[in-house]
CSV table of C-alpha atoms and ligand atoms in Angstrom, one decimal:
chain,number,residue,atom,x,y,z
A,1,MET,CA,20.1,-8.5,-19.6
A,2,HIS,CA,19.7,-10.0,-16.2
A,3,LEU,CA,16.6,-11.3,-14.4
A,4,LYS,CA,16.7,-12.3,-10.8
A,5,TYR,CA,14.3,-13.3,-8.1
A,6,TYR,CA,14.6,-12.9,-4.4
A,7,LYS,CA,12.4,-14.4,-1.7
A,8,VAL,CA,12.2,-12.2,1.4
A,9,ASP,CA,10.7,-12.8,4.8
A,10,ILE,CA,9.9,-9.5,6.6
A,11,PRO,CA,8.1,-9.3,10.0
A,12,LEU,CA,4.9,-7.2,10.0
A,13,ILE,CA,4.5,-4.6,12.7
A,14,ASN,CA,1.1,-6.1,13.5
A,15,SER,CA,0.0,-9.6,12.5
A,16,PHE,CA,-3.0,-9.5,10.2
A,17,ARG,CA,-5.9,-11.9,11.0
A,18,THR,CA,-8.6,-12.8,8.4
A,19,SER,CA,-11.2,-15.5,8.2
A,20,PHE,CA,-8.6,-17.7,6.3
A,21,GLY,CA,-5.7,-17.3,8.8
A,22,THR,CA,-3.1,-15.0,10.4
A,23,ILE,CA,-0.2,-13.4,8.5
A,24,SER,CA,2.7,-12.4,10.8
A,25,ASN,CA,5.5,-12.1,8.2
A,26,LYS,CA,5.4,-10.9,4.6
A,27,LYS,CA,6.9,-13.7,2.6
A,28,ALA,CA,7.2,-12.2,-0.9
A,29,LEU,CA,8.9,-12.9,-4.2
A,30,ILE,CA,10.7,-9.8,-5.6
A,31,PHE,CA,11.7,-9.8,-9.3
A,32,GLU,CA,14.5,-7.6,-10.5
A,33,LEU,CA,15.3,-7.0,-14.2
A,34,ASN,CA,18.4,-5.2,-15.3
A,35,ALA,CA,18.7,-4.2,-19.0
A,36,ASP,CA,20.2,-1.3,-20.8
A,37,GLY,CA,21.2,0.5,-17.6
A,38,ILE,CA,17.6,0.3,-16.3
A,39,THR,CA,16.5,-1.6,-13.2
A,40,ALA,CA,12.9,-2.7,-13.0
A,41,LEU,CA,11.1,-4.3,-10.1
A,42,SER,CA,8.0,-6.3,-9.2
A,43,GLU,CA,6.5,-8.3,-6.4
A,44,SER,CA,4.3,-11.3,-6.3
A,45,VAL,CA,1.2,-11.1,-4.1
A,46,SER,CA,1.5,-14.8,-3.3
A,47,ASP,CA,2.2,-16.1,0.2
A,48,ASP,CA,3.8,-19.4,1.3
A,49,VAL,CA,0.3,-20.8,1.9
A,50,PRO,CA,-2.4,-20.8,-0.8
A,51,ALA,CA,-5.1,-19.6,1.6
A,52,TYR,CA,-6.3,-16.3,-0.1
A,53,GLY,CA,-6.1,-17.8,-3.6
A,54,PRO,CA,-4.9,-21.0,-5.2
A,55,GLU,CA,-1.3,-19.9,-5.9
A,56,ASP,CA,1.6,-19.9,-3.5
A,57,ASN,CA,5.2,-18.6,-3.7
A,58,TYR,CA,6.4,-22.0,-4.9
A,59,THR,CA,3.9,-22.3,-7.8
A,60,VAL,CA,4.5,-18.7,-8.8
A,61,LEU,CA,8.3,-19.3,-9.0
A,62,HIS,CA,7.7,-22.5,-10.9
A,63,ILE,CA,5.4,-20.9,-13.5
A,64,VAL,CA,7.7,-17.9,-13.9
A,65,LYS,CA,10.8,-20.0,-14.3
A,66,ASP,CA,9.4,-22.9,-16.4
A,67,HIS,CA,6.7,-21.1,-18.5
A,68,LEU,CA,6.9,-17.3,-18.6
A,69,VAL,CA,10.6,-16.3,-18.6
A,70,GLY,CA,11.0,-17.4,-22.1
A,71,PHE,CA,8.5,-14.7,-23.2
A,72,VAL,CA,10.5,-11.8,-21.8
A,73,ARG,CA,13.9,-12.3,-23.5
A,74,ASP,CA,13.2,-9.6,-26.1
A,75,LEU,CA,11.7,-7.3,-23.4
A,76,PRO,CA,8.2,-7.1,-24.9
A,77,THR,CA,5.6,-4.5,-24.0
A,78,PRO,CA,3.2,-5.7,-21.3
A,79,ASP,CA,0.5,-6.2,-24.0
A,80,VAL,CA,2.7,-8.4,-26.2
A,81,PHE,CA,3.7,-10.4,-23.1
A,82,ASN,CA,0.0,-10.8,-22.2
A,83,ARG,CA,-0.8,-12.2,-25.6
A,84,ARG,CA,2.1,-14.7,-25.4
A,85,ALA,CA,1.2,-15.7,-21.9
A,86,ALA,CA,-2.5,-16.3,-22.8
A,87,GLY,CA,-1.6,-19.9,-23.6
A,88,ILE,CA,-0.8,-20.5,-20.0
A,89,ARG,CA,-4.1,-21.1,-18.1
A,90,GLY,CA,-4.7,-19.4,-14.8
A,91,ASN,CA,-1.7,-18.7,-12.6
A,92,ASN,CA,-2.5,-15.0,-12.5
A,93,MET,CA,-0.2,-14.1,-9.6
A,94,ALA,CA,2.8,-15.5,-11.6
A,95,LYS,CA,1.7,-13.7,-14.8
A,96,ALA,CA,1.1,-10.5,-12.9
A,97,SER,CA,4.6,-10.6,-11.5
A,98,VAL,CA,6.1,-10.6,-15.0
A,99,GLU,CA,3.5,-8.2,-16.5
A,100,MET,CA,4.1,-5.6,-13.8
A,101,LEU,CA,7.9,-6.0,-14.1
A,102,LEU,CA,7.5,-5.1,-17.8
A,103,HIS,CA,5.2,-2.2,-17.0
A,104,ASP,CA,7.9,-0.8,-14.7
A,105,TYR,CA,10.6,-1.5,-17.3
A,106,HIS,CA,8.8,0.2,-20.2
A,107,SER,CA,7.6,3.2,-18.2
A,108,ARG,CA,11.2,3.7,-17.1
A,109,VAL,CA,12.4,3.4,-20.7
A,110,GLU,CA,9.9,6.1,-21.7
A,111,GLY,CA,10.9,8.3,-18.8
A,112,LYS,CA,7.4,8.4,-17.3
A,113,PRO,CA,6.0,7.7,-13.9
A,114,LEU,CA,4.0,4.5,-14.0
A,115,HIS,CA,0.7,6.2,-13.0
A,116,LEU,CA,0.9,8.4,-16.2
A,117,PHE,CA,2.3,5.5,-18.3
A,118,ILE,CA,-0.9,3.4,-17.6
A,119,ASP,CA,-3.3,6.3,-17.5
A,120,PRO,CA,-2.6,9.7,-19.1
A,121,GLU,CA,-5.7,11.0,-17.3
A,122,SER,CA,-4.3,9.8,-13.9
A,123,ARG,CA,-5.7,11.9,-11.0
A,124,GLY,CA,-2.2,12.0,-9.6
A,125,TYR,CA,-3.2,10.7,-6.2
A,126,ALA,CA,-4.9,7.7,-4.6
A,127,ASN,CA,-7.8,8.0,-2.1
A,128,VAL,CA,-6.9,5.8,0.9
A,129,GLY,CA,-9.0,3.6,3.2
A,130,ILE,CA,-7.8,1.1,5.9
A,131,SER,CA,-8.3,-2.6,6.2
A,132,LEU,CA,-8.3,-3.8,9.8
A,133,GLY,CA,-7.7,-7.4,10.7
A,134,ILE,CA,-9.7,-9.4,13.1
A,135,ASP,CA,-9.0,-8.5,16.8
A,136,LYS,CA,-10.8,-7.9,20.1
A,137,THR,CA,-13.7,-5.5,19.5
A,138,GLU,CA,-12.4,-2.9,21.9
A,139,LYS,CA,-9.1,-2.9,20.1
A,140,THR,CA,-10.9,-2.5,16.7
A,141,ILE,CA,-12.8,0.5,18.1
A,142,GLU,CA,-9.5,2.1,19.2
A,143,ARG,CA,-7.9,1.3,15.8
A,144,ILE,CA,-10.9,2.9,13.9
A,145,SER,CA,-10.7,6.0,16.1
A,146,ASN,CA,-6.9,6.3,15.3
A,147,ALA,CA,-7.5,5.7,11.6
A,148,LEU,CA,-10.1,8.4,11.4
A,149,HIS,CA,-7.7,10.8,13.1
A,150,GLU,CA,-5.0,9.9,10.6
A,151,GLY,CA,-7.4,10.8,7.8
A,152,TYR,CA,-8.4,7.5,6.3
A,153,LYS,CA,-11.4,7.9,4.0
A,154,ARG,CA,-13.0,4.5,4.6
A,155,ILE,CA,-12.8,1.9,7.3
A,156,LYS,CA,-13.0,-1.8,6.3
A,157,VAL,CA,-13.1,-4.5,9.0
A,158,LYS,CA,-12.5,-8.2,8.5
A,159,ILE,CA,-15.4,-10.4,9.6
A,160,LYS,CA,-16.0,-14.2,9.8
A,161,LYS,CA,-18.8,-16.5,10.9
A,162,GLY,CA,-19.6,-15.8,14.5
A,163,TYR,CA,-17.7,-12.5,14.5
A,164,ASP,CA,-19.9,-10.2,12.5
A,165,VAL,CA,-23.2,-8.7,13.6
A,166,GLU,CA,-22.2,-7.9,17.1
A,167,LEU,CA,-18.9,-6.3,15.9
A,168,LEU,CA,-20.7,-4.2,13.3
A,169,SER,CA,-23.3,-3.1,15.8
A,170,THR,CA,-20.7,-2.0,18.3
A,171,ILE,CA,-18.8,-0.1,15.6
A,172,ARG,CA,-22.0,1.7,14.5
A,173,ASP,CA,-22.8,2.6,18.2
A,174,HIS,CA,-19.4,4.4,18.3
A,175,PHE,CA,-19.3,5.7,14.7
A,176,PRO,CA,-22.8,6.0,13.3
A,177,ASP,CA,-21.8,7.9,10.1
A,178,ILE,CA,-18.4,6.7,8.9
A,179,GLU,CA,-17.9,5.1,5.5
A,180,LEU,CA,-17.7,1.4,6.7
A,181,SER,CA,-17.3,-1.9,4.9
A,182,ALA,CA,-16.7,-5.5,6.0
A,183,ASP,CA,-14.7,-8.2,4.3
A,184,ALA,CA,-15.5,-11.9,4.9
A,185,ASN,CA,-12.8,-13.4,2.6
A,186,SER,CA,-15.3,-16.1,1.4
A,187,ASP,CA,-16.2,-17.4,4.9
A,188,TYR,CA,-20.0,-17.7,4.4
A,189,SER,CA,-22.2,-20.0,2.3
A,190,ALA,CA,-25.8,-20.1,1.0
A,191,LYS,CA,-26.8,-21.5,4.4
A,192,ASP,CA,-25.8,-18.2,6.0
A,193,PHE,CA,-28.2,-15.8,4.2
A,194,GLU,CA,-30.2,-15.0,7.4
A,195,THR,CA,-27.0,-13.9,9.2
A,196,LEU,CA,-25.9,-11.9,6.2
A,197,LYS,CA,-29.3,-10.2,6.0
A,198,ARG,CA,-28.8,-9.0,9.6
A,199,ILE,CA,-25.8,-7.0,8.4
A,200,ASP,CA,-28.0,-4.9,6.1
A,201,ARG,CA,-29.0,-2.5,8.9
A,202,TYR,CA,-25.4,-1.3,9.4
A,203,GLU,CA,-25.5,0.5,6.1
A,204,LEU,CA,-22.1,-0.7,4.8
A,205,VAL,CA,-20.8,0.9,1.6
A,206,TYR,CA,-20.4,-2.7,0.6
A,207,LEU,CA,-20.0,-6.2,1.9
A,208,GLU,CA,-16.8,-7.7,0.5
A,209,GLN,CA,-16.6,-11.3,-0.7
A,210,PRO,CA,-19.1,-13.0,1.6
A,211,LEU,CA,-19.3,-16.3,-0.2
A,212,TYR,CA,-16.8,-18.7,-1.8
A,213,SER,CA,-14.8,-17.4,-4.7
A,214,ASP,CA,-16.4,-19.8,-7.3
A,215,ASP,CA,-19.9,-18.9,-6.1
A,216,LEU,CA,-21.0,-16.1,-8.6
A,217,VAL,CA,-24.5,-17.6,-8.8
A,218,TYR,CA,-25.1,-17.5,-5.0
A,219,HIS,CA,-23.6,-14.0,-4.8
A,220,SER,CA,-26.2,-12.9,-7.3
A,221,LYS,CA,-29.0,-14.5,-5.2
A,222,LEU,CA,-27.6,-12.9,-2.1
A,223,ALA,CA,-27.3,-9.5,-3.8
A,224,LYS,CA,-31.1,-9.6,-4.5
A,225,GLU,CA,-31.8,-10.2,-0.9
A,226,LEU,CA,-29.6,-7.4,0.5
A,227,SER,CA,-29.8,-3.7,0.2
A,228,THR,CA,-26.1,-3.5,1.0
A,229,PRO,CA,-24.0,-3.6,-2.3
A,230,ILE,CA,-21.8,-6.6,-2.8
A,231,CYS,CA,-18.1,-6.1,-3.6
A,232,LEU,CA,-16.2,-9.1,-5.0
A,233,ASP,CA,-12.5,-9.7,-4.5
A,234,GLU,CA,-11.4,-13.3,-4.7
A,235,SER,CA,-14.1,-14.1,-7.3
A,236,ILE,CA,-13.0,-11.7,-9.9
A,237,THR,CA,-9.9,-13.1,-11.7
A,238,SER,CA,-10.4,-11.7,-15.2
A,239,PRO,CA,-12.2,-9.0,-17.2
A,240,ALA,CA,-14.5,-11.7,-18.6
A,241,ILE,CA,-15.5,-12.8,-15.1
A,242,ALA,CA,-16.0,-9.1,-14.0
A,243,GLU,CA,-18.4,-8.6,-17.0
A,244,ALA,CA,-20.3,-11.8,-16.1
A,245,ALA,CA,-20.5,-10.9,-12.4
A,246,PHE,CA,-22.0,-7.5,-13.2
A,247,ASP,CA,-24.2,-9.1,-15.9
A,248,ILE,CA,-25.9,-11.6,-13.5
A,249,GLY,CA,-26.0,-9.0,-10.6
A,250,ALA,CA,-23.4,-10.8,-8.4
A,251,CYS,CA,-21.8,-7.5,-7.4
A,252,GLN,CA,-21.9,-3.8,-7.8
A,253,VAL,CA,-18.3,-3.1,-6.7
A,254,VAL,CA,-15.0,-4.8,-7.5
A,255,ASN,CA,-11.8,-4.8,-5.4
A,256,ILE,CA,-9.1,-4.9,-8.0
A,257,LYS,CA,-5.8,-6.4,-7.1
A,258,PRO,CA,-3.4,-6.5,-10.1
A,259,GLY,CA,-1.8,-9.6,-8.7
A,260,ARG,CA,-5.1,-11.5,-8.7
A,261,VAL,CA,-6.1,-10.6,-12.2
A,262,GLY,CA,-2.8,-11.0,-14.0
A,263,GLY,CA,-1.5,-7.5,-14.0
A,264,LEU,CA,-2.2,-3.9,-14.7
A,265,THR,CA,-3.7,-4.2,-18.2
A,266,ASN,CA,-6.4,-6.5,-16.9
A,267,SER,CA,-6.9,-4.3,-13.9
A,268,LEU,CA,-7.6,-1.2,-16.0
A,269,GLU,CA,-9.9,-3.3,-18.2
A,270,ILE,CA,-11.9,-4.4,-15.2
A,271,ALA,CA,-12.1,-0.7,-14.0
A,272,LYS,CA,-13.5,0.2,-17.5
A,273,ILE,CA,-16.0,-2.6,-17.3
A,274,ALA,CA,-17.2,-1.4,-13.8
A,275,ARG,CA,-17.6,2.1,-15.1
A,276,ARG,CA,-19.4,1.0,-18.3
A,277,ASN,CA,-21.9,-0.9,-16.2
A,278,GLY,CA,-22.4,2.1,-13.9
A,279,TYR,CA,-20.7,0.4,-11.0
A,280,HIS,CA,-17.7,1.0,-8.8
A,281,CYS,CA,-14.1,-0.2,-8.2
A,282,TRP,CA,-11.2,0.3,-5.9
A,283,VAL,CA,-7.7,-1.1,-5.5
A,284,GLY,CA,-7.0,-3.6,-2.8
A,285,GLY,CA,-3.8,-4.6,-1.0
A,286,MET,CA,-2.0,-7.7,0.0
A,287,LEU,CA,0.3,-6.2,2.7
A,288,GLU,CA,2.9,-5.6,0.0
A,289,THR,CA,6.3,-4.1,0.5
A,290,GLY,CA,7.0,-0.7,-1.0
A,291,ILE,CA,7.5,-2.4,-4.4
A,292,GLY,CA,4.1,-4.0,-4.8
A,293,ARG,CA,2.6,-1.0,-3.0
A,294,SER,CA,3.9,1.2,-5.8
A,295,PHE,CA,1.9,-0.6,-8.5
A,296,ASN,CA,-1.2,-0.4,-6.3
A,297,VAL,CA,-0.8,3.4,-5.7
A,298,ALA,CA,-0.3,4.0,-9.4
A,299,LEU,CA,-3.4,2.0,-10.3
A,300,ALA,CA,-5.5,3.6,-7.5
A,301,SER,CA,-4.6,7.0,-9.0
A,302,SER,CA,-6.3,6.1,-12.3
A,303,HIS,CA,-9.3,8.3,-13.2
A,304,LEU,CA,-11.2,5.0,-13.7
A,305,VAL,CA,-10.9,4.0,-10.0
A,306,ASP,CA,-13.6,5.8,-8.0
A,307,TYR,CA,-13.6,4.4,-4.4
A,308,PRO,CA,-10.9,4.6,-1.8
A,309,GLY,CA,-8.6,1.6,-1.7
A,310,ASP,CA,-6.6,-0.4,0.8
A,311,THR,CA,-3.2,1.1,0.1
A,312,SER,CA,-2.0,2.4,3.5
A,313,PRO,CA,1.4,4.0,3.9
A,314,ASN,CA,4.4,1.7,4.3
A,315,SER,CA,4.8,2.6,7.9
A,316,ARG,CA,1.6,0.8,8.9
A,317,TYR,CA,3.2,-2.5,7.9
A,318,PHE,CA,7.0,-2.5,8.3
A,319,GLU,CA,9.5,-1.0,10.8
A,320,ARG,CA,11.6,-0.1,7.8
A,321,ASP,CA,10.5,-1.0,4.2
A,322,ILE,CA,12.9,-2.6,1.8
A,323,ALA,CA,11.9,0.0,-0.9
A,324,ALA,CA,12.5,3.7,-0.8
A,325,PRO,CA,11.1,6.3,-1.0
A,326,THR,CA,8.1,5.4,1.1
A,327,TYR,CA,4.6,6.6,0.7
A,328,GLU,CA,3.1,9.2,3.1
A,329,MET,CA,-0.6,9.9,3.6
A,330,HIS,CA,-1.9,13.4,4.0
A,331,ASP,CA,-5.6,14.1,4.3
A,332,GLY,CA,-6.4,10.5,3.3
A,333,ILE,CA,-4.4,10.8,0.1
A,334,ILE,CA,-1.2,9.2,-1.2
A,335,LYS,CA,0.6,10.4,-4.2
A,336,PRO,CA,2.6,8.2,-6.5
A,337,HIS,CA,6.3,9.2,-6.8
A,338,ASP,CA,7.5,11.5,-9.6
A,339,GLY,CA,10.4,9.3,-10.7
A,340,ASP,CA,10.3,7.1,-13.7
A,341,GLY,CA,8.4,3.8,-13.5
A,342,ILE,CA,7.3,2.9,-10.0
A,343,GLY,CA,9.8,5.5,-8.7
A,344,VAL,CA,11.2,3.4,-5.9
A,345,HIS,CA,14.5,1.5,-5.5
A,346,ILE,CA,15.6,-1.3,-3.2
A,347,VAL,CA,17.4,-0.3,0.1
A,348,ARG,CA,20.2,-2.8,-0.4
A,349,ASP,CA,21.6,-3.2,3.1
A,350,LEU,CA,18.2,-3.8,4.6
A,351,PHE,CA,17.0,-5.9,1.7
A,352,GLY,CA,20.0,-8.2,2.2
A,353,LYS,CA,19.0,-8.9,5.8
A,354,HIS,CA,15.6,-10.2,4.7
A,355,ILE,CA,16.5,-12.5,1.7
A,356,ILE,CA,16.0,-16.1,2.4
A,357,GLU,CA,16.5,-17.4,-1.1
A,358,GLU,CA,17.6,-16.0,-4.5
A,359,GLY,CA,18.4,-17.1,-7.9
A,360,ASP,CA,18.9,-16.2,-11.6
A,361,LEU,CA,16.0,-16.5,-14.1
A,362,LEU,CA,17.6,-15.1,-17.2
B,1,LIG,O1,-9.0,-9.6,1.3
B,1,LIG,O2,-8.4,-7.7,0.9
B,1,LIG,C1,-8.2,-8.8,1.3
B,1,LIG,C2,-4.7,-8.9,3.0
B,1,LIG,C3,-4.3,-10.1,2.6
B,1,LIG,C4,-5.1,-10.9,1.9
B,1,LIG,C5,-6.4,-10.5,1.5
B,1,LIG,C6,-6.8,-9.2,1.9
B,1,LIG,C7,-5.9,-8.4,2.6
B,1,LIG,C8,-6.3,-7.1,3.1
B,1,LIG,C9,-5.2,-6.1,3.5
B,1,LIG,O3,-7.5,-6.7,3.3
B,1,LIG,C10,-5.1,-4.9,2.7
B,1,LIG,C11,-3.8,-4.2,2.9
B,1,LIG,O4,-2.8,-4.5,2.2
B,1,LIG,O5,-3.7,-3.4,3.8
B,2,LIG,MG1,-10.8,-8.8,0.3
C-alpha cells in the first residue's frame, strides 16, 4: 500500500472574487492511495490562505500526516475511519480528504460508481447552478445571460457590503423571473439588518451566509425579519450544528460541501436532517479540480439533495483539467461517470506540470 500527496498550483481561467478575497489559482492538495491494484483519489478544499474557513493547505497536510494517516493503514471503511477520527477535534477539511479517499477506494473495491455506493437511490444526475464572482455589474449581467443560454438552473451572485442592493436591482431589471440567489460569505453583521432587509424585495430563492460563521443566533434573528429564506454555508460544520441551526430557525437551506463537514457521510446526514425538518439542501463547490468535483457531482446526484448546486463543468474553471474524463453539462444537468468510484483518473503529463510539492504519507 502506498499513500502520496501532491500539492498543485493551477491557474483558473477567470479569477474568482468573493467578499473574502480573490482566487486566481487553484492551490489544492491531491491524495493518491494505491492498494491491491486500485488507485483512489481525493482533494482537499483548503487553500493557501484560511479565508473561507479556518484551515489551510499547511494545516490540512499537518493533520493528515501527524494525526490521521495512522487510522488508514488497514484501509477501513469511511464509517470506521470517522469513528477513529472523532477524537481529533475540528479540522474537517483534513478529515474529509481522508474520508473521501476511503469512499473512492471502497466504491472501487465494490465495483460501484461512487454516486450509487453512497446512495442506492441516486437520481443519476446533478442539477446545476452557477456561482458568479464579484465583477463589474455590466459584466455580471452578460455572464448571467450566457449562463442562462448554457442551461444553468439557478444563478448565484457574490455580494459584499456596498455591492448588494444596486447589483440585485439591476439583475432583476434584466431578469425578473430567474431563480436567483446571493452569497455574502459572512460579510455582514447584526448592524447591517436594514441593508439586508432591502434585499427582500428581489425575491431570492435564498440569501447565503450573510453573517459571520459563528453567528447562528443572529442568523436566527435575521431570518425572522426577512421573507427571503436563509441558506448557511460556512456556519454548518457538522450534522449537530445543522440540526441546531434548523431548530433555532437560523436557516431554511444548507449549502453542503463535503470538505467543510468532514466528508460524505456527514454530508448525507445533513441532507437527511434538512429533509426531516422540511427544509432544503444543495451541494456547493470550492473551484475544485476534476477530482474534488467528482465527489460533489456524486453527492449532488443523491435523492436527498433537492436544490441545484454549484458544480459547473470543468471547462468553466480550467483550460485543461488534471483529471479525466471531464464533466459536461446538458440542459442544466451533469451526470456522474459510470466507472467505479469517482470514475476519473489523473492525466499524468499535465498533472506533472502543476505539481509544486509532493511526498509520501504511507
Ligand atoms: O461560498 O460557495 C462559496 C468558492 C470558493 C469559496 C467559497 C465559495 C465558492 C463558490 C464557488 O461559490 C462555487 C464553485 O465551485 O463554482
Ligand atoms: Mg457560499
